[in-house]
Structure formats: C-alpha cells, structure tokens
CSV table of C-alpha atoms and ligand atoms in Angstrom, one decimal:
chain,number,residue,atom,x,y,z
P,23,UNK,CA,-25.0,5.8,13.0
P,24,UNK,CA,-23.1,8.1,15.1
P,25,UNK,CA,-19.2,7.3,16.8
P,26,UNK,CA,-19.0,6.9,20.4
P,27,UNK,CA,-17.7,10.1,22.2
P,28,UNK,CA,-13.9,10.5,22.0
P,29,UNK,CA,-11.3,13.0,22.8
P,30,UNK,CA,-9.2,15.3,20.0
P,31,UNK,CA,-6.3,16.0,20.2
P,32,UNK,CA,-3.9,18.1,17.3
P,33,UNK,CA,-0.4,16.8,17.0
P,34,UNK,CA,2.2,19.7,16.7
P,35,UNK,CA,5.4,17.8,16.0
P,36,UNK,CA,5.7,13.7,15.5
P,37,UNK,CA,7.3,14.2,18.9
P,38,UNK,CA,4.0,15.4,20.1
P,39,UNK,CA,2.1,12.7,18.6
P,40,UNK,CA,4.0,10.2,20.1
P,41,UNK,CA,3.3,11.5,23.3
P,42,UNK,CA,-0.2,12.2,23.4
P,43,UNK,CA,-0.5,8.3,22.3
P,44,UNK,CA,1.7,7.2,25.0
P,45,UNK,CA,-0.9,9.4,27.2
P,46,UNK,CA,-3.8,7.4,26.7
P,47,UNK,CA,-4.0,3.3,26.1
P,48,UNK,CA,-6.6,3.7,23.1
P,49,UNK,CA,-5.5,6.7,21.3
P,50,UNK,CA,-5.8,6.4,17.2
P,51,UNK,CA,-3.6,8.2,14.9
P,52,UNK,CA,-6.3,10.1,12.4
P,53,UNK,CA,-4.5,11.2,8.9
P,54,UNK,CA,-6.9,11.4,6.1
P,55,UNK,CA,-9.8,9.7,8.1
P,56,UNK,CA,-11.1,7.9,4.8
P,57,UNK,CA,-11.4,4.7,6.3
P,58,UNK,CA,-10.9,5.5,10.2
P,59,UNK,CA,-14.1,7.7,10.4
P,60,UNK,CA,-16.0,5.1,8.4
P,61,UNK,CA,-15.3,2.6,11.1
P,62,UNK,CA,-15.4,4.8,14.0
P,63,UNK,CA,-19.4,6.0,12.6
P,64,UNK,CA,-20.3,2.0,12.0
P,65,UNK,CA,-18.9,1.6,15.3
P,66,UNK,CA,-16.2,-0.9,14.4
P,67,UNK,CA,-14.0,1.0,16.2
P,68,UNK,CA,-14.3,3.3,19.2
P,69,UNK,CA,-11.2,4.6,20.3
P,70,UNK,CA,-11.2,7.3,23.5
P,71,UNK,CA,-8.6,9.7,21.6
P,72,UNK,CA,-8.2,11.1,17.9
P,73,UNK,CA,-4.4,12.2,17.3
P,74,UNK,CA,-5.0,14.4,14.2
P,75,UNK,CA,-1.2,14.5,12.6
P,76,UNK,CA,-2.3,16.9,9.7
P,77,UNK,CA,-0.2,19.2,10.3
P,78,UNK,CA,2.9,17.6,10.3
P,79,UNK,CA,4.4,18.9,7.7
P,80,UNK,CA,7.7,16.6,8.6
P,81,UNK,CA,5.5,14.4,7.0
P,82,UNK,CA,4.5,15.7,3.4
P,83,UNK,CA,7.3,15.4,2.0
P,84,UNK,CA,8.6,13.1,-1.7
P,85,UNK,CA,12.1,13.6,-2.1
P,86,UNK,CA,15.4,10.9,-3.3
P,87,UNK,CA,17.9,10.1,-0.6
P,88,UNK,CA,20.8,8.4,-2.3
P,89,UNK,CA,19.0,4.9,-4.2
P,90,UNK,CA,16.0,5.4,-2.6
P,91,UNK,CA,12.5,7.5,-3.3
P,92,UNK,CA,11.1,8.7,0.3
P,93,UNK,CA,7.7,9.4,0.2
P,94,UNK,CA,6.0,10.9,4.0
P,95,UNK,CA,3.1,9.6,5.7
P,96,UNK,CA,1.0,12.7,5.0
P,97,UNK,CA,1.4,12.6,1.3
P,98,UNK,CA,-2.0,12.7,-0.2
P,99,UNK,CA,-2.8,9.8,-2.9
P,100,UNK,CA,-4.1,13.0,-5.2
P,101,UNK,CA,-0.7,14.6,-4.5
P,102,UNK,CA,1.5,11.3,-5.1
P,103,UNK,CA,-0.4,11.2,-8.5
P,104,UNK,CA,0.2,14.5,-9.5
P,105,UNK,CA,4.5,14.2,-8.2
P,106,UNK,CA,6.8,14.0,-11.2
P,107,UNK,CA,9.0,12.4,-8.9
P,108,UNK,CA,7.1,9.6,-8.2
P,109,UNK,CA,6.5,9.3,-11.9
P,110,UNK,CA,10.2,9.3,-12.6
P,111,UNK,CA,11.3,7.2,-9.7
P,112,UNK,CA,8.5,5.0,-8.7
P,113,UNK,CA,6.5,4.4,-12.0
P,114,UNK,CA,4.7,1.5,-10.8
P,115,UNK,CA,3.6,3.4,-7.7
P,116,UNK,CA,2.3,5.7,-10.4
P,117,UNK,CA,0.1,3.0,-12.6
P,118,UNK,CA,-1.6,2.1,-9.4
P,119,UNK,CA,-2.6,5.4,-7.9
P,120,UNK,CA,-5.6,5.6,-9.9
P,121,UNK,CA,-6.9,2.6,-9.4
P,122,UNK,CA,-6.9,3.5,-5.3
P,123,UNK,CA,-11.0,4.9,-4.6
P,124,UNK,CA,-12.4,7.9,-6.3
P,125,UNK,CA,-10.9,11.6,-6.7
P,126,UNK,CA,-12.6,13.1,-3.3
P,127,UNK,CA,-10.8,9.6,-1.4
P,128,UNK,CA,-7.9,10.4,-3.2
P,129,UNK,CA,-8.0,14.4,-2.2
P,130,UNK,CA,-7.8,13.3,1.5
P,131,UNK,CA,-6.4,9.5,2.0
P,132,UNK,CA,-2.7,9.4,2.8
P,133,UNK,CA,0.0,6.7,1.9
P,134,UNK,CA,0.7,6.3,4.7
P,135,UNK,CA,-2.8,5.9,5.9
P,136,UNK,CA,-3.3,3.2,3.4
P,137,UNK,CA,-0.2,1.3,4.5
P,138,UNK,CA,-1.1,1.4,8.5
P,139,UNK,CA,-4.6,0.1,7.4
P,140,UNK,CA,-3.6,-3.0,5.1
P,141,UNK,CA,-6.5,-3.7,3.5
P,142,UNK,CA,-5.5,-7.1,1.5
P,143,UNK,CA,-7.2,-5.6,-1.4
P,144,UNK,CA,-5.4,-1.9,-1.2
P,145,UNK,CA,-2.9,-1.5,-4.0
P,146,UNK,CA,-0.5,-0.2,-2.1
P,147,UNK,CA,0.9,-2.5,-0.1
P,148,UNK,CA,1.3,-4.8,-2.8
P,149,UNK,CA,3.3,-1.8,-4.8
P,150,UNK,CA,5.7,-1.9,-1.8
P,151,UNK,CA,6.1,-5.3,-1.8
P,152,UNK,CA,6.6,-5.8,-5.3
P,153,UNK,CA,9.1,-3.0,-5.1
P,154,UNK,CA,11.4,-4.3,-2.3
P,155,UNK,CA,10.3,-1.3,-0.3
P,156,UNK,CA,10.3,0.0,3.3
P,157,UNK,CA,8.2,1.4,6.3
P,158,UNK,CA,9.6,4.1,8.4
P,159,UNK,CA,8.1,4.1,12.0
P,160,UNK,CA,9.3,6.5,14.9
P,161,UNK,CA,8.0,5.4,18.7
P,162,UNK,CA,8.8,6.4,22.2
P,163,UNK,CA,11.8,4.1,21.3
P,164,UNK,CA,13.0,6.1,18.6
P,165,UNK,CA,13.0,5.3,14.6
P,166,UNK,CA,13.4,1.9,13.4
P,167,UNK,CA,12.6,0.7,8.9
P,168,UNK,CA,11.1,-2.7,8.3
P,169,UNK,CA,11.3,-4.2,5.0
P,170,UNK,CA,7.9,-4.2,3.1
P,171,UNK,CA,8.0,-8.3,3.7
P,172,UNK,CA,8.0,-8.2,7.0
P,173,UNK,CA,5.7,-5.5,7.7
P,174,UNK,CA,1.8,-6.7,6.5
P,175,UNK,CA,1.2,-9.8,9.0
P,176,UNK,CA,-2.4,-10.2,8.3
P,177,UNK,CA,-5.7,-9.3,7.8
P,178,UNK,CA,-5.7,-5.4,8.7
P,179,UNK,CA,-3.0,-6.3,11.2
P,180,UNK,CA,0.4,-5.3,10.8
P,181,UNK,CA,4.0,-4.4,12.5
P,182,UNK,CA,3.0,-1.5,13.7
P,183,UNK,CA,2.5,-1.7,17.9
P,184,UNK,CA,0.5,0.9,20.1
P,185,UNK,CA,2.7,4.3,20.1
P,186,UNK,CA,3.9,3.9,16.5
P,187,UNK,CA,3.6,6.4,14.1
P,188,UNK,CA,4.3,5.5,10.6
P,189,UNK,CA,6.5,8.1,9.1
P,190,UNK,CA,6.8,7.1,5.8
P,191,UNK,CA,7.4,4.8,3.0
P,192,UNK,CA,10.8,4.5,0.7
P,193,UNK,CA,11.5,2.3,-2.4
P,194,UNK,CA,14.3,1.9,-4.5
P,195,UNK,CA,14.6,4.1,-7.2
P,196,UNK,CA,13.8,3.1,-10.4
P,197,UNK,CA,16.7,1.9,-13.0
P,198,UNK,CA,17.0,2.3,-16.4
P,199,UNK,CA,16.2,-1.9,-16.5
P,200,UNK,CA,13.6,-1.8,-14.2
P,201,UNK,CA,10.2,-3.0,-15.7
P,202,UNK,CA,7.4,-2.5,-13.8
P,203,UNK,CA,3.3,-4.1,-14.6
P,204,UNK,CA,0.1,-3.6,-12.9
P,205,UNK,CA,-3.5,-4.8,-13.7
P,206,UNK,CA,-6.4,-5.4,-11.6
P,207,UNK,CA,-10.1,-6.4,-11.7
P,208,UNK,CA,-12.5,-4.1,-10.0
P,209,UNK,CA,-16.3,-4.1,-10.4
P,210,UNK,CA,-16.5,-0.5,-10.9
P,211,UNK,CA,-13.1,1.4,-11.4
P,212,UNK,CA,-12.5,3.4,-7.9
P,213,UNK,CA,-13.9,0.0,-6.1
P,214,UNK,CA,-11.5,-2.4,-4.2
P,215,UNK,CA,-10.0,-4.6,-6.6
P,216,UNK,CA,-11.6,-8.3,-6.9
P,217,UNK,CA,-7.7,-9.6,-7.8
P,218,UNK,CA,-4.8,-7.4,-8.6
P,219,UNK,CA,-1.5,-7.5,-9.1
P,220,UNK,CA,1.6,-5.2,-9.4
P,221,UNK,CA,4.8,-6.5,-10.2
P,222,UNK,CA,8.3,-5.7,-11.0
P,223,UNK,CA,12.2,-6.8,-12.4
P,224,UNK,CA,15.0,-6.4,-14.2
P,225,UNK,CA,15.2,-6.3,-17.8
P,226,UNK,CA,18.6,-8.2,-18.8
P,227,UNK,CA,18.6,-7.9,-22.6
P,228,UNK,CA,15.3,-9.6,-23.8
P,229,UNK,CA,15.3,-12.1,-20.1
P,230,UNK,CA,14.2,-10.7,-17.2
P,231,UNK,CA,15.8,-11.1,-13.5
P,232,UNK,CA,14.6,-10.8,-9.9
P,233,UNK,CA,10.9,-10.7,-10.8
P,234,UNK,CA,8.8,-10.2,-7.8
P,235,UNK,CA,5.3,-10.5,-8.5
P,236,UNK,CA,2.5,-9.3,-5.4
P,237,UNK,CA,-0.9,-10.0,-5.7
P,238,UNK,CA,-3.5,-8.0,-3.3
P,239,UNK,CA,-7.3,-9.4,-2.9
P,240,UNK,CA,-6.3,-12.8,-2.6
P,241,UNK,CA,-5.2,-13.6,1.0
P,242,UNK,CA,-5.1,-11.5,4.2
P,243,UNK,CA,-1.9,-10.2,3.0
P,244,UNK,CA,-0.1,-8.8,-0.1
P,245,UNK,CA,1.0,-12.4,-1.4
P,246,UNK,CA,4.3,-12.8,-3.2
P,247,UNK,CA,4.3,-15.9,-6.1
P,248,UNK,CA,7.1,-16.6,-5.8
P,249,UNK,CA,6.9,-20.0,-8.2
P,250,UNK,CA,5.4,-17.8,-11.3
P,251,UNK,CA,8.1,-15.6,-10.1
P,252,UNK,CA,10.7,-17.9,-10.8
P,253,UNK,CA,8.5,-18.9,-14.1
P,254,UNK,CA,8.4,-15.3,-15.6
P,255,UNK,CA,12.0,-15.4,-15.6
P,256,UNK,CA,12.6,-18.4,-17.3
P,257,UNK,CA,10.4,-17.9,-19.9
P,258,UNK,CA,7.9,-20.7,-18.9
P,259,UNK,CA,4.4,-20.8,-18.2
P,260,UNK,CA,3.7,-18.4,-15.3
P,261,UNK,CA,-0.1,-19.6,-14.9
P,262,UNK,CA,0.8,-23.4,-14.6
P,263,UNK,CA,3.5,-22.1,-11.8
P,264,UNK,CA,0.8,-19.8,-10.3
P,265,UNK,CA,-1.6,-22.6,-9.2
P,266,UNK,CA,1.3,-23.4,-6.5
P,267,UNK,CA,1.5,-20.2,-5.4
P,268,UNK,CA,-2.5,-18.8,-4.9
P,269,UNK,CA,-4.9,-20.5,-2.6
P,270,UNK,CA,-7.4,-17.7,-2.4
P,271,UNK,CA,-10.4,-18.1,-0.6
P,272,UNK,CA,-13.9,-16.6,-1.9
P,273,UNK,CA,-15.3,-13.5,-0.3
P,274,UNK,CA,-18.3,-11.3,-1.3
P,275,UNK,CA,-17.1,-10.2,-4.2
P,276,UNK,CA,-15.9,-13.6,-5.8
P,277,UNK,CA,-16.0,-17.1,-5.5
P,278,UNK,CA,-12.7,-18.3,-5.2
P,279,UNK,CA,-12.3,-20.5,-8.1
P,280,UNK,CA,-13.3,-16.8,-9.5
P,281,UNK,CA,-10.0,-15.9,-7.9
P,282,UNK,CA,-8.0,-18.1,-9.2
P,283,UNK,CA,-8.7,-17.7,-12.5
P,284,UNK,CA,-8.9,-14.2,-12.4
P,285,UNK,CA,-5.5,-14.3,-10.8
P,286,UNK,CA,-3.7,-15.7,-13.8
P,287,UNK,CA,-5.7,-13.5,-16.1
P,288,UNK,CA,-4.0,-10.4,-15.0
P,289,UNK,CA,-0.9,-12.6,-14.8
P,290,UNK,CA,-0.5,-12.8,-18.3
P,291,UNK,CA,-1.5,-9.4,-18.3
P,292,UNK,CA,1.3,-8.5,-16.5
P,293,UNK,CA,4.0,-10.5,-17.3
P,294,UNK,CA,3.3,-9.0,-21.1
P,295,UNK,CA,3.6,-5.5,-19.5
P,296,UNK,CA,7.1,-6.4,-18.3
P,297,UNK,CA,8.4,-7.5,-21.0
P,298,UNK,CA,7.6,-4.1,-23.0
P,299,UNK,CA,10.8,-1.3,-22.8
P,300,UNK,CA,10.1,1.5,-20.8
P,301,UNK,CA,9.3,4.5,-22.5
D,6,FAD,C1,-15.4,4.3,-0.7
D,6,FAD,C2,-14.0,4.0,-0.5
D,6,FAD,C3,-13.3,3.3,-1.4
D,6,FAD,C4,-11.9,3.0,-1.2
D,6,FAD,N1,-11.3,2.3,-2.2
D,6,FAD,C5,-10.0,2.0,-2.0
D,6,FAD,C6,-9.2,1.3,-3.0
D,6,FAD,O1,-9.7,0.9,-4.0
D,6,FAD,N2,-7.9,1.0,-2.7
D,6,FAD,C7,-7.3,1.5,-1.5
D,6,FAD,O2,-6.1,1.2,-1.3
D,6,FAD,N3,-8.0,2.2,-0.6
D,6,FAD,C8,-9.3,2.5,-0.8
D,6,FAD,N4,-9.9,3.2,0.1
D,6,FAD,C9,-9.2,3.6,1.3
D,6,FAD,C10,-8.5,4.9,1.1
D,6,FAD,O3,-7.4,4.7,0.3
D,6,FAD,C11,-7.9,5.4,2.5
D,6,FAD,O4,-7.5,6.7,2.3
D,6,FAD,C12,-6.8,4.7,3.2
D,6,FAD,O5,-7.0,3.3,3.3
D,6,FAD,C13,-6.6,5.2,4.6
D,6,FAD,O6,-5.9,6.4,4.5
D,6,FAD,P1,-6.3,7.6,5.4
D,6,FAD,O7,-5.2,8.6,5.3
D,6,FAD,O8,-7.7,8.1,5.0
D,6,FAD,O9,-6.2,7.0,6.8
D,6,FAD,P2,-7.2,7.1,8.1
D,6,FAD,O10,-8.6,6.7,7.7
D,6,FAD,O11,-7.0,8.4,8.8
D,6,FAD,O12,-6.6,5.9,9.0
D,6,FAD,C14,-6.7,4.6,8.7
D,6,FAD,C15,-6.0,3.7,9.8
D,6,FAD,O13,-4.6,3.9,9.7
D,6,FAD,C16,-4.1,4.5,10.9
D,6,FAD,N5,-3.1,5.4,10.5
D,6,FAD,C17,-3.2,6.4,9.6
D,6,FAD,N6,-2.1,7.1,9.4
D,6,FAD,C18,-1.2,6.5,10.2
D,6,FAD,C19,0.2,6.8,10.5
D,6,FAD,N7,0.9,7.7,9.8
D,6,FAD,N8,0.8,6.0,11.4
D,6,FAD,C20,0.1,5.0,12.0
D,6,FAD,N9,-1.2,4.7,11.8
D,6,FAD,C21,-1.8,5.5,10.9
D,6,FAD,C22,-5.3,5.1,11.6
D,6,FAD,O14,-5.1,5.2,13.0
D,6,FAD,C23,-6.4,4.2,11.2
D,6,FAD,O15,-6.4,3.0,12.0
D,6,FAD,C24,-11.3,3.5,-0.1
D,6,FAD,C25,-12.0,4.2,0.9
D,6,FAD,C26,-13.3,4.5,0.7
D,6,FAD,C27,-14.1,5.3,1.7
C-alpha cells in the first residue's frame, strides 16, 4: 500500500519545528521514520504534514551535565551503541541496545523516536524507567522534564500533547554501586521481545538497595514490580513476590500464562545479573 498524500516540511531549528506544528492541527514529527512510515504506508496513520527534524543537530548530542547522562532525540540507536559514554555512564542502556531491531533499524531509529512511540514491548522505555530517568520536551510553552514514571500512560500513548517535541532523554549517571541486569525473550533476536526486563540498584556490600525492576511486553506500559522489587532486596523469593505484581494478558506472540512464566524466568535471570560486581 501506498500513504495518503501529505505535506513535507524540513525543520531548521527546534524553534522551527515547533512552529510548523503549531501551523497545521495534524502535523507528525518524522525522526528516523522506522516505525512512522510503516504506519503511514499501512495506513494506520495519515497525518497532512511530515516535520522532518533531521537536521537538528541541537539534538545529536550524548554529553554528562552534573549527575546526569543527556542523550538528544536525534541520537541514532547504532550511534548510542557505539558511545563510550553511554557505556561508561548508562551500562544498562548499553546491554539493551542490541536487543532493539536489526543493524539497518538501528542505522536510522532514534531514542528519542523510540520513546515518543512506546511500544510496550520496546526496551527502551523500560531502561528509563528502571533507571529513574527523564524526558525533556520543548512546546510553544517552553521546556518542561517529566520523570520516566510519569511519562508512558498507555498503549502507544504517552505525555506528550500535539506541539511537543521531545528533545531528549537523561538518566542518572552510573555509580560505582550501581548494578544493572537485562534479559529478554524474543522469537528471533532483532524481533520485539515476548517478555523482557531491565532492571537496576544499589549494591550495599553483598545486599542490594532501591531495586527497581521494569518489565516491557507485559502490559500497555513499562510495568514496575515493585513487590519482587522489595523481594530482590531482601533476599527472598522474587518469583513468589512477582505473581502480585504481573497480570499480563496474552497477545500474538504468547499466551499469557506463557507471560507469566516467562516473566519470572528472566527474573531470576536478572536478579543473578545484579548481584554480580561490575567489571
Ligand atoms: C522490523 C522492525 C523491528 C523493530 N524492532 C524493535 C525492537 O525490537 N525494539 C524496539 O524498541 N523498537 C523496534 N523497532 C522500532 C525502532 O526502534 C524505531 O526506530 C523506533 O520505534 C522509532 O524511532 P524512529 O526514530 O524511527 O521514529 P519515527 O518512526 O520517525 O517516529 C515514531 C513516532 O514517534 C514520533 N516522534 C519521533 N521522534 C519524535 C520526537 N523527537 N518528538 C516527538 N515525537 C517524535 C513520530 O511522530 C512518530 O509518531 C522495530 C522497527 C522495525 C521496522
């Protein structure tokens, strides 16, 4: 299939951006166009204007700022594999990058792409999550941050209103205690994951404190669990907590009974992978 006719329009600052969306009621942001073009050529979607933002270089940017790692809307998932910084700052960020599509998706998607989108089964959102991180989003209105929990509100629907550009993304940087896991189940690697789950804490000589476990594929959201959470830390069973937690429904990948079990497969998985030191 073919899209429906719409309008192009290249953004020359995010200033620019903002305006051409405020110019038209159904104007689309297109960054790497992995998923949006999919949907515009099924027809899922048929926006009047395109608002290319590729070259806003404002936007490409990984740098620290104090205890945070900023990482721009227009970084490429290739290019946030490839950043030492992101390896040295944001290793969990790092274990899930290759898990996100193939190398071509990866060549073109964006992070911030992948955010705005929030897909329940991206790994992505989930790393933000798990990481305590934040969204940067500049409107007509000016900038504004919202926290990571806050931010995904359900199935491909998020905080983001009509206008907003999402700038960027920015978690805490990583401590010498942080201990980070990730695991998921995919059919094929490069396909969305059936379950996964990234995670993080605090090592506190052989304990571990404020785990925060986030599991994608499993709800319309990133899902916190919080009541393995609390189990991980105290040394308990995580799985037996977990069943509180996880209520996945099936889909056409797996059943959910599938799910569940699946879910506290990777769990132990996971809470083994934060218990190791960092090396
Ligand atoms: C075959 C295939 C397999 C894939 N597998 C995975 C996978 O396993 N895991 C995974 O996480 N992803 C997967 N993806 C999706 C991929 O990661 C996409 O790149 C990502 O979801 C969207 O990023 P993009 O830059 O291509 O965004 P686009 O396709 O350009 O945009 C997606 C949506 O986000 C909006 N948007 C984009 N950028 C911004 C912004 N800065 N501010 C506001 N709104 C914005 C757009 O308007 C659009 O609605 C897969 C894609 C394909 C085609």
């Amino acid at each position: 299939m073919k899209p429906a006719p719409f309008g192009f329009a290249k953004a020359k600052s995010v200033e620019h951006a903002i305006a051409l969306l405020g110019e038209h009621a159904d104007a689309r942001i297109l960054a790497g166009g992995q998923s949006l073009i999919a949907t515009l050529n099924m027809r899922l979607s048929a926006p009047k204007l395109l608002v290319d933002i590729n070259a806003l270089d404002e936007l490409k940017r990984i740098a620290v700022a104090g205890d945070w790692l900023e990482i721009g809307a227009l970084v490429r998932h290739a290019e946030a594999e490839r950043s030492p910084e992101i390896a040295r700052h944001a290793p969990l960020i790092a274990r899930a990058l290759p898990h996100i599509a193939h190398p071509a998706i990866r060549n073109r998607g964006t992070i911030g792409g992948s955010i705005a989108y929030a897909d329940p089964a991206a790994e992505l959102p989930a790393c933000l999550l798990a990481l305590g991180g934040e969204i940067t989003i500049a409107s007509k209105a000016g900038r504004r941050t919202i926290k990571a929990e806050d931010f995904f509100k359900g199935l491909f629907e998020t905080a983001l209103a009509p206008g907003d550009i999402l700038t960027g993304v920015r978690v805490p940087v990583a401590g010498a205690d942080g201990r980070y896991g990730f695991a998921e189940l995919a059919r094929r690697h490069g396909d969305y994951a059936l379950v996964g789950l990234a995670a993080a804490a605090r090592a506190d000589g052989k304990a571990l404190r404020d785990v925060r476990l986030a599991f994608f594929g499993v709800g319309a959201t990133p899902i916190r669990a919080r009541m393995a959470e609390a189990a991980v830390g105290l040394g308990t069973d995580p799985v037996v907590a977990l069943a509180r937690d996880l209520d996945p429904e099936g889909d056409v990948q797996a059943s959910a009974a599938a799910k569940k079990h699946l879910a506290g497969v990777l769990l132990r998985r996971v809470a083994a992978q934060l218990r190791e030191a960092r090396p």
